[in-house]
Short mmCIF file of N, CA, C and O in Angstrom, two decimals:
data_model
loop_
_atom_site.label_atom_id
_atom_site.label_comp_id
_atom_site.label_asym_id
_atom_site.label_seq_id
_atom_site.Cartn_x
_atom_site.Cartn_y
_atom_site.Cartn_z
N UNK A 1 -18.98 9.62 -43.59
CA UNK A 1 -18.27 8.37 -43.59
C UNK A 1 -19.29 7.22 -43.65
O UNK A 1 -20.39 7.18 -43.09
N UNK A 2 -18.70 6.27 -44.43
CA UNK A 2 -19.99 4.96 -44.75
C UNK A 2 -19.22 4.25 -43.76
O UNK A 2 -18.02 4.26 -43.50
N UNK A 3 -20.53 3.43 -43.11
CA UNK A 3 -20.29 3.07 -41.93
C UNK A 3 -21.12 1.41 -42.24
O UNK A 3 -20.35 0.46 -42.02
N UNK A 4 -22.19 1.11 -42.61
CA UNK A 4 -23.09 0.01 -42.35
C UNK A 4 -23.22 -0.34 -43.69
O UNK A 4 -23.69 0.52 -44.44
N UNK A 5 -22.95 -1.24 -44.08
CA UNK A 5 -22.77 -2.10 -44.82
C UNK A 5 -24.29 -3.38 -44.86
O UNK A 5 -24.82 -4.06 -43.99
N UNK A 6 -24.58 -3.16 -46.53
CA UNK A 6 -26.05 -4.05 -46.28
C UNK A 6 -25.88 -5.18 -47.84
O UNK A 6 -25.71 -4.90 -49.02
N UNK A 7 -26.00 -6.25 -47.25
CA UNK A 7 -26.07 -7.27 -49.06
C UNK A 7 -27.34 -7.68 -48.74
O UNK A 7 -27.80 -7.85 -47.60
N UNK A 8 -27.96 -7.85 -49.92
CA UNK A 8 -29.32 -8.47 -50.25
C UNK A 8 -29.16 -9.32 -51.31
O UNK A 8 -28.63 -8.88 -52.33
N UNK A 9 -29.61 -10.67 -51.25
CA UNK A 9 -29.60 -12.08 -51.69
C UNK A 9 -31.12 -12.11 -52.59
O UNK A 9 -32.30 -12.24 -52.27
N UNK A 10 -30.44 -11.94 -53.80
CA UNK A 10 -32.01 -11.95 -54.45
C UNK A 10 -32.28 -13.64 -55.25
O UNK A 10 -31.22 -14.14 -55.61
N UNK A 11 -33.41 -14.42 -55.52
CA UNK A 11 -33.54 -15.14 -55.97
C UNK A 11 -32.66 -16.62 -55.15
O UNK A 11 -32.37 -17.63 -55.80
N UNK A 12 -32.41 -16.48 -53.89
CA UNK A 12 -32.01 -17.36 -53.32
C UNK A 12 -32.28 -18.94 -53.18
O UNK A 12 -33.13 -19.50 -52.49
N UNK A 13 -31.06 -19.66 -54.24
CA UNK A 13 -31.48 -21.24 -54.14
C UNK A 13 -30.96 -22.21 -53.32
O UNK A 13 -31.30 -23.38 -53.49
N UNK A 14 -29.96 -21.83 -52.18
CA UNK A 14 -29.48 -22.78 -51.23
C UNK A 14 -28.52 -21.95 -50.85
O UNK A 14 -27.75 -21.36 -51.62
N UNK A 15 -28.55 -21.84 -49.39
CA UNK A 15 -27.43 -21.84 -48.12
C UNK A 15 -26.80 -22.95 -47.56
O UNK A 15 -27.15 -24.13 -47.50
N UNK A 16 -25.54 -22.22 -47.04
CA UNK A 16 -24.98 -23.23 -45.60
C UNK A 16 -24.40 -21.69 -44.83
O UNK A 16 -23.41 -20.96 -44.92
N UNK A 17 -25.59 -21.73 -44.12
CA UNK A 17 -24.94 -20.69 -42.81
C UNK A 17 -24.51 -21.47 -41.64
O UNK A 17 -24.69 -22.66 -41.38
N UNK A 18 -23.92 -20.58 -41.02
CA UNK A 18 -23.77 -20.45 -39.22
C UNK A 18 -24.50 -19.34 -38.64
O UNK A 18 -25.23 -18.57 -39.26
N UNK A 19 -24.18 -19.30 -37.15
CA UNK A 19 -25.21 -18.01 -36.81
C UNK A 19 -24.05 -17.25 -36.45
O UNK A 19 -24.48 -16.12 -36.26
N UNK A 20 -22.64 -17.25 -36.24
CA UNK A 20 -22.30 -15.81 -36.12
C UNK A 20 -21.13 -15.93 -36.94
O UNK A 20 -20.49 -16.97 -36.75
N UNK A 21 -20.72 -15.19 -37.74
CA UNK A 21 -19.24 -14.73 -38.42
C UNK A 21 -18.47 -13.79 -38.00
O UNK A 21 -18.69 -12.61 -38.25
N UNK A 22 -17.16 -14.35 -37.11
CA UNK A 22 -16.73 -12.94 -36.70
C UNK A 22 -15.06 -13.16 -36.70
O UNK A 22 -14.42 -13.87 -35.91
N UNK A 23 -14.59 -12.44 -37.70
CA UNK A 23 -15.39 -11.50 -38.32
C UNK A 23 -15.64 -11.96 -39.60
O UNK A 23 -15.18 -13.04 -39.96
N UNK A 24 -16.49 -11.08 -40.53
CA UNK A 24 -17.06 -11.48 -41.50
C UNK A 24 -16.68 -10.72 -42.50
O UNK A 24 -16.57 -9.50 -42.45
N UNK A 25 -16.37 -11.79 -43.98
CA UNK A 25 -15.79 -11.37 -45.22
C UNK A 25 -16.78 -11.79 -46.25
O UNK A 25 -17.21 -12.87 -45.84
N UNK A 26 -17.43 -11.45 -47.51
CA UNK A 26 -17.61 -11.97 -48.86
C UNK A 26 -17.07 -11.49 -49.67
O UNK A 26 -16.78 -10.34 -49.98
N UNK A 27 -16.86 -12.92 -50.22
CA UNK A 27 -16.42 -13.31 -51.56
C UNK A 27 -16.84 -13.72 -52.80
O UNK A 27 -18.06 -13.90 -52.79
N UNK A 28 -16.24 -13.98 -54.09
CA UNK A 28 -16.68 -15.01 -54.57
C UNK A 28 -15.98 -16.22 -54.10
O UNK A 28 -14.82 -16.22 -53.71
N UNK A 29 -17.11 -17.70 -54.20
CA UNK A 29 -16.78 -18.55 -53.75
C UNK A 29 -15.80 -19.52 -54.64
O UNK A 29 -15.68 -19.53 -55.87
N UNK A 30 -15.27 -20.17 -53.88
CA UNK A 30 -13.89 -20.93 -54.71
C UNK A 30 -14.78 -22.24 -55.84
O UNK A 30 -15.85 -22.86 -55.83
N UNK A 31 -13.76 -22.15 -56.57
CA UNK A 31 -14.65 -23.54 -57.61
C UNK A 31 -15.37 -24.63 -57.07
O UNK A 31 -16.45 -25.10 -57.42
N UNK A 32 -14.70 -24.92 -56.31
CA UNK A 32 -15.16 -26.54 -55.05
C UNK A 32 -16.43 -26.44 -54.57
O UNK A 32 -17.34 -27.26 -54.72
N UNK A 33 -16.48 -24.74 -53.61
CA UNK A 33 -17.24 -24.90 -53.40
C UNK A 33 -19.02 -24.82 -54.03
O UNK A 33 -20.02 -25.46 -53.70
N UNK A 34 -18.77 -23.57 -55.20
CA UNK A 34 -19.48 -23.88 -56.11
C UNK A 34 -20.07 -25.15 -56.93
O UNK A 34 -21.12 -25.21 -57.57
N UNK A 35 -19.13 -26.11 -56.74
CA UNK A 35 -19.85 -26.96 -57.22
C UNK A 35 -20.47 -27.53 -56.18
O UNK A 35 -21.48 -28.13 -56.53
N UNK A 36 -20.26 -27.56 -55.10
CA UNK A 36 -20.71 -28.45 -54.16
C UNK A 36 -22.48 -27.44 -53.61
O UNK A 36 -23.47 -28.02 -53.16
N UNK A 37 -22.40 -26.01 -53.82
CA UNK A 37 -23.70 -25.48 -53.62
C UNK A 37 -24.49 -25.86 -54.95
O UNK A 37 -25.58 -26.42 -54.85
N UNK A 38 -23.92 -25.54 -56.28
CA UNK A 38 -24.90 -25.85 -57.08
C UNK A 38 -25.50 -27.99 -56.52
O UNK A 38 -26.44 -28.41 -55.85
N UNK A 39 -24.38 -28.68 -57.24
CA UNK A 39 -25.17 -30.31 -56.17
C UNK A 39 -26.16 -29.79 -55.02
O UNK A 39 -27.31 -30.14 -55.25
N UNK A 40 -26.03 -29.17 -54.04
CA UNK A 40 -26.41 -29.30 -53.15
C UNK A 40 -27.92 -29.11 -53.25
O UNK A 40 -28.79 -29.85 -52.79
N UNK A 41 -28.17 -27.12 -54.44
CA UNK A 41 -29.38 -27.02 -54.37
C UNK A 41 -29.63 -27.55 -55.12
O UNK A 41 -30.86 -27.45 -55.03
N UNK A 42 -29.41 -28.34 -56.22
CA UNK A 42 -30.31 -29.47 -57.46
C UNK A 42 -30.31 -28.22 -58.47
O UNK A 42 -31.36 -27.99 -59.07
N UNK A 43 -29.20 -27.39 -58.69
CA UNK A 43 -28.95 -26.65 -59.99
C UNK A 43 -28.60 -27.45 -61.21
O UNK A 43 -27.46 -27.90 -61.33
N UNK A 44 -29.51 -27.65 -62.12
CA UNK A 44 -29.17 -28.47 -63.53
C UNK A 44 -27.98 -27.61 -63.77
O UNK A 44 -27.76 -26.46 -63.37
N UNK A 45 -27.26 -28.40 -64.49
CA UNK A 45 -25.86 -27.80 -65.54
C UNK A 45 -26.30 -26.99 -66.82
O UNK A 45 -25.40 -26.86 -67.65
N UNK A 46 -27.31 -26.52 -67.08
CA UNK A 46 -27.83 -26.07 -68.04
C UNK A 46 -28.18 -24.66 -67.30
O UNK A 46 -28.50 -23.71 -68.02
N UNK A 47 -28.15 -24.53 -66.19
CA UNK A 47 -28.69 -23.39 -65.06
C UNK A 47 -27.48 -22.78 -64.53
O UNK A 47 -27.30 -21.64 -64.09
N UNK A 48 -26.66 -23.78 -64.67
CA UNK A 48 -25.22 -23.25 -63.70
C UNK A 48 -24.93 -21.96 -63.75
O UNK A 48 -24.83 -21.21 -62.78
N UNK A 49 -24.74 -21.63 -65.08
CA UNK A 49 -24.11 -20.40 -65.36
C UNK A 49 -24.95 -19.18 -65.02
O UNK A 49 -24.15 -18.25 -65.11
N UNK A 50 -25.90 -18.77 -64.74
CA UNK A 50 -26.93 -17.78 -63.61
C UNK A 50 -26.54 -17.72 -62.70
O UNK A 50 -26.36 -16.55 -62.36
N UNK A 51 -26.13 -18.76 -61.65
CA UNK A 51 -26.17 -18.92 -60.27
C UNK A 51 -25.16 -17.87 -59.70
O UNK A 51 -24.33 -17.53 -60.53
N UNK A 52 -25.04 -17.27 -58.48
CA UNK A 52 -23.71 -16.59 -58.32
C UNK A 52 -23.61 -16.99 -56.89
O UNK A 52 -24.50 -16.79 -56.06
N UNK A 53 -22.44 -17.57 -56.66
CA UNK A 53 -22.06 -18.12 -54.99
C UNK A 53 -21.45 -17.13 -54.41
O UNK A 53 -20.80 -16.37 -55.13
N UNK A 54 -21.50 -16.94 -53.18
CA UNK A 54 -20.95 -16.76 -52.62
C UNK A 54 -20.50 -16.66 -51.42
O UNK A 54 -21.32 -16.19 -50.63
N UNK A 55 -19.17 -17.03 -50.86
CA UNK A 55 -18.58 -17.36 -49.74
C UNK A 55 -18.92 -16.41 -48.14
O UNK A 55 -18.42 -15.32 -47.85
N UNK A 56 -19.43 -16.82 -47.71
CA UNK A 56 -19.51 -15.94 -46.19
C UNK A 56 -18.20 -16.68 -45.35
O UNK A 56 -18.24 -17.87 -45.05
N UNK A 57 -16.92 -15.70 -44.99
CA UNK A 57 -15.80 -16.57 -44.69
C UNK A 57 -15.84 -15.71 -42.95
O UNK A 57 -16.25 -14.61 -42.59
N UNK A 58 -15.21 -16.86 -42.24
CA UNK A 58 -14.80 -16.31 -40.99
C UNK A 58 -13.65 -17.25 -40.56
O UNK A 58 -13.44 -18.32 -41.13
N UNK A 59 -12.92 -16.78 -39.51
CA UNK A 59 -12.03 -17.46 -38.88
C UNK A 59 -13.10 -18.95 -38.34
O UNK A 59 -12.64 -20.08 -38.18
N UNK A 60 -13.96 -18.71 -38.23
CA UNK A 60 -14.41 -19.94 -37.59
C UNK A 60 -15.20 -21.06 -38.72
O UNK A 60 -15.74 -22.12 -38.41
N UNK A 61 -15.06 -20.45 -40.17
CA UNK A 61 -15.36 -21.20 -40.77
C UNK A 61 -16.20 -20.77 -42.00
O UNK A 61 -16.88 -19.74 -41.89
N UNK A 62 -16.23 -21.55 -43.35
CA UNK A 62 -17.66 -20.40 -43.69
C UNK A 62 -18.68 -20.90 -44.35
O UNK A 62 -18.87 -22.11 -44.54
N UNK A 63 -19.70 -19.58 -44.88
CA UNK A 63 -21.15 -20.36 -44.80
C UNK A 63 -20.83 -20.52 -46.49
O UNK A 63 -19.70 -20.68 -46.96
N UNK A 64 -21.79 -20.46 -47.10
CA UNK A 64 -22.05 -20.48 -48.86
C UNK A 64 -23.47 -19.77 -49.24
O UNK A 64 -24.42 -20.21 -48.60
N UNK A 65 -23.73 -18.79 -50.16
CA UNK A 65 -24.81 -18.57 -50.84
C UNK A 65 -25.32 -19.22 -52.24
O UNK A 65 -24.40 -19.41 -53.04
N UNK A 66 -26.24 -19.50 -52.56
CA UNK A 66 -26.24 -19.62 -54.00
C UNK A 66 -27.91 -19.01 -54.17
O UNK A 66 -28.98 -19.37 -53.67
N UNK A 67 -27.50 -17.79 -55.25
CA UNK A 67 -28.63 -16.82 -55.59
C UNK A 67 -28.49 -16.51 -57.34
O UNK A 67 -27.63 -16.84 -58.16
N UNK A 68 -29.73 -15.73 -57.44
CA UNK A 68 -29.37 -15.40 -58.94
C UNK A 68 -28.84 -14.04 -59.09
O UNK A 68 -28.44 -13.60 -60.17
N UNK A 69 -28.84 -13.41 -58.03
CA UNK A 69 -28.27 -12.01 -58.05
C UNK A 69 -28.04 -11.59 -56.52
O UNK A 69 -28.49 -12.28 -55.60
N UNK A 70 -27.28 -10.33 -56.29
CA UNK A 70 -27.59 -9.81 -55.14
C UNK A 70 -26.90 -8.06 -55.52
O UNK A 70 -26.58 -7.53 -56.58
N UNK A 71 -26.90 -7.49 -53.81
CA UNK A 71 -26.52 -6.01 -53.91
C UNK A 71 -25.59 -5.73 -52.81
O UNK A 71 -25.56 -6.39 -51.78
N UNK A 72 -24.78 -4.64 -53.10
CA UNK A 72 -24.06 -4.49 -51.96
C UNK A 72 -24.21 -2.70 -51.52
O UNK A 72 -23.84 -1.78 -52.25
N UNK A 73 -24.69 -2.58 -50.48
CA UNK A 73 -24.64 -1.44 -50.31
C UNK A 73 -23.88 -0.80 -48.94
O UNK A 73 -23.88 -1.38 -47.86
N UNK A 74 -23.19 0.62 -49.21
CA UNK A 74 -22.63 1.15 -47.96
C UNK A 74 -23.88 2.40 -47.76
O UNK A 74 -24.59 2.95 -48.61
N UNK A 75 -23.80 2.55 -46.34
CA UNK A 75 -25.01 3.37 -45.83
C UNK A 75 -24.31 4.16 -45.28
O UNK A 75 -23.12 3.86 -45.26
N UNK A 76 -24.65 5.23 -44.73
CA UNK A 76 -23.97 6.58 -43.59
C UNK A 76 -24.06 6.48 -42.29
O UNK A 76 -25.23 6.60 -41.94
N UNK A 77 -23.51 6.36 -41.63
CA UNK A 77 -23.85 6.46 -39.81
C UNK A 77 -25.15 7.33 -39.86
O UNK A 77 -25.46 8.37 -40.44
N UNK A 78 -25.87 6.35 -38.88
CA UNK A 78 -26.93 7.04 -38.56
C UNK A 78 -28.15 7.40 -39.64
O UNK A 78 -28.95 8.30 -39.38
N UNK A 79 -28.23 6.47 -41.14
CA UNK A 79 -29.15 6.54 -41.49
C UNK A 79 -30.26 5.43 -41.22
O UNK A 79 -30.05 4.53 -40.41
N UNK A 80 -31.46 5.52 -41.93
CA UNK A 80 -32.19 4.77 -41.17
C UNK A 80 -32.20 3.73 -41.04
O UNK A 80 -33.11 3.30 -41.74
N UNK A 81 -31.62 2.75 -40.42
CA UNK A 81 -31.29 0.89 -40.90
C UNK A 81 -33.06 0.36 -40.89
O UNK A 81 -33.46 -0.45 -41.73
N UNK A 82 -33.83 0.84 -40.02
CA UNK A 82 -35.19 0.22 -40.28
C UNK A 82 -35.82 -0.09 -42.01
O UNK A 82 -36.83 -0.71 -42.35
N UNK A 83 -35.07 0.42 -42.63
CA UNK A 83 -35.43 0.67 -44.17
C UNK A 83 -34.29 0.07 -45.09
O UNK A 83 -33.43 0.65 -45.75
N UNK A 84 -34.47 -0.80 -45.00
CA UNK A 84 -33.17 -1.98 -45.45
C UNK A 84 -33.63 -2.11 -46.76
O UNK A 84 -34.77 -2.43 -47.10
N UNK A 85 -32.75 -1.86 -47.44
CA UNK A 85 -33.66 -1.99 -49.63
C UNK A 85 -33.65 -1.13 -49.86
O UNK A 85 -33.38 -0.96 -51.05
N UNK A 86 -33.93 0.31 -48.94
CA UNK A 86 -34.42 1.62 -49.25
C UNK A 86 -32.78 2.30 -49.22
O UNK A 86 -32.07 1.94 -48.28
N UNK A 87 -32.35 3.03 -50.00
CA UNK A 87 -30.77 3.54 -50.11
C UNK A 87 -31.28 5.16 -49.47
O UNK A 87 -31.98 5.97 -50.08
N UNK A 88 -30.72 5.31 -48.16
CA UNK A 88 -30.41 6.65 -48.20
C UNK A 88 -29.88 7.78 -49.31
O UNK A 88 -29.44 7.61 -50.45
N UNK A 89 -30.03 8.65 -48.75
CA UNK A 89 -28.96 9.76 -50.42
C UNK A 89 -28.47 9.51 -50.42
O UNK A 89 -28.29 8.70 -51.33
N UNK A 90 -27.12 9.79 -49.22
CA UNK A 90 -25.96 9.54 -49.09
C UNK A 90 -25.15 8.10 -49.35
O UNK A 90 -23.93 7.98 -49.45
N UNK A 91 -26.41 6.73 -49.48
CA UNK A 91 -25.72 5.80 -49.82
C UNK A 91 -24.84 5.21 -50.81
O UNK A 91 -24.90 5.66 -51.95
N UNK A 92 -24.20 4.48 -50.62
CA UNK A 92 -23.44 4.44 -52.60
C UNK A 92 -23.52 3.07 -52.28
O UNK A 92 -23.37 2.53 -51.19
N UNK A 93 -23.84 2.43 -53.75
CA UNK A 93 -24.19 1.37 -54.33
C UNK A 93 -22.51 0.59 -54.83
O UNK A 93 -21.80 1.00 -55.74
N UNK A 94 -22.16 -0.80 -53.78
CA UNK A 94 -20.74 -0.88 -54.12
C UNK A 94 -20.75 -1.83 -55.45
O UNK A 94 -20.26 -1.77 -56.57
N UNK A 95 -21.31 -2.46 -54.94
CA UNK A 95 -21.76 -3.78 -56.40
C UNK A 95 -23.00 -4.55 -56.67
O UNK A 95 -23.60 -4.86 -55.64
N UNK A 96 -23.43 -4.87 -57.55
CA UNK A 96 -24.88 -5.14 -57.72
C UNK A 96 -24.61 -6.40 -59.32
O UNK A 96 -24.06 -6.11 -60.39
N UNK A 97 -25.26 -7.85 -58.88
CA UNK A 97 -25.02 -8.08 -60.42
C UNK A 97 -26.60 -8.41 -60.50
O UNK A 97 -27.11 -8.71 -61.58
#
């Protein structure tokens, strides 16, 4: 059973975190706020279309990513979390752009 759940933010050009989400959902982020991360990190409109946002949502509110890629991975109970990047066998790869 996949149990631990890992995203990695590659090419990262601007956040708005909090420090805890609970509980915690991603998404893609809504139009609004996309525009308001690209303004935020100084993404030319000629760049826009690379960027990929996305929403960290919680009941208490949520954060924003803006990266040029990322990964989503599910891990197995009890494999090694010290090795974060590194995919167990058993891991499966949920989405990746």
């Amino acid at each position: 059973m996949h149990e631990f759940i890992e995203v990695t933010f590659y090419g990262v050009i601007g956040m708005k975190l909090k420090t805890v989400y609970q509980p915690l959902t991603i998404a893609i982020a809504e139009p609004v706020q996309v525009e308001e991360m690209l303004k935020f990190s100084g993404v030319r409109e000629s760049h826009a279309s690379r960027v990929r946002c996305l929403a960290l949502k919680s009941d208490s509110g949520d954060g924003l990513v803006a990266c040029l890629s990322y990964s989503i991975w599910s891990h197995p109970r009890g494999s090694d979390n010290d090795a974060l990047g590194v995919p167990h066998r058993d891991s499966v790869l949920i989405l990746r752009t």
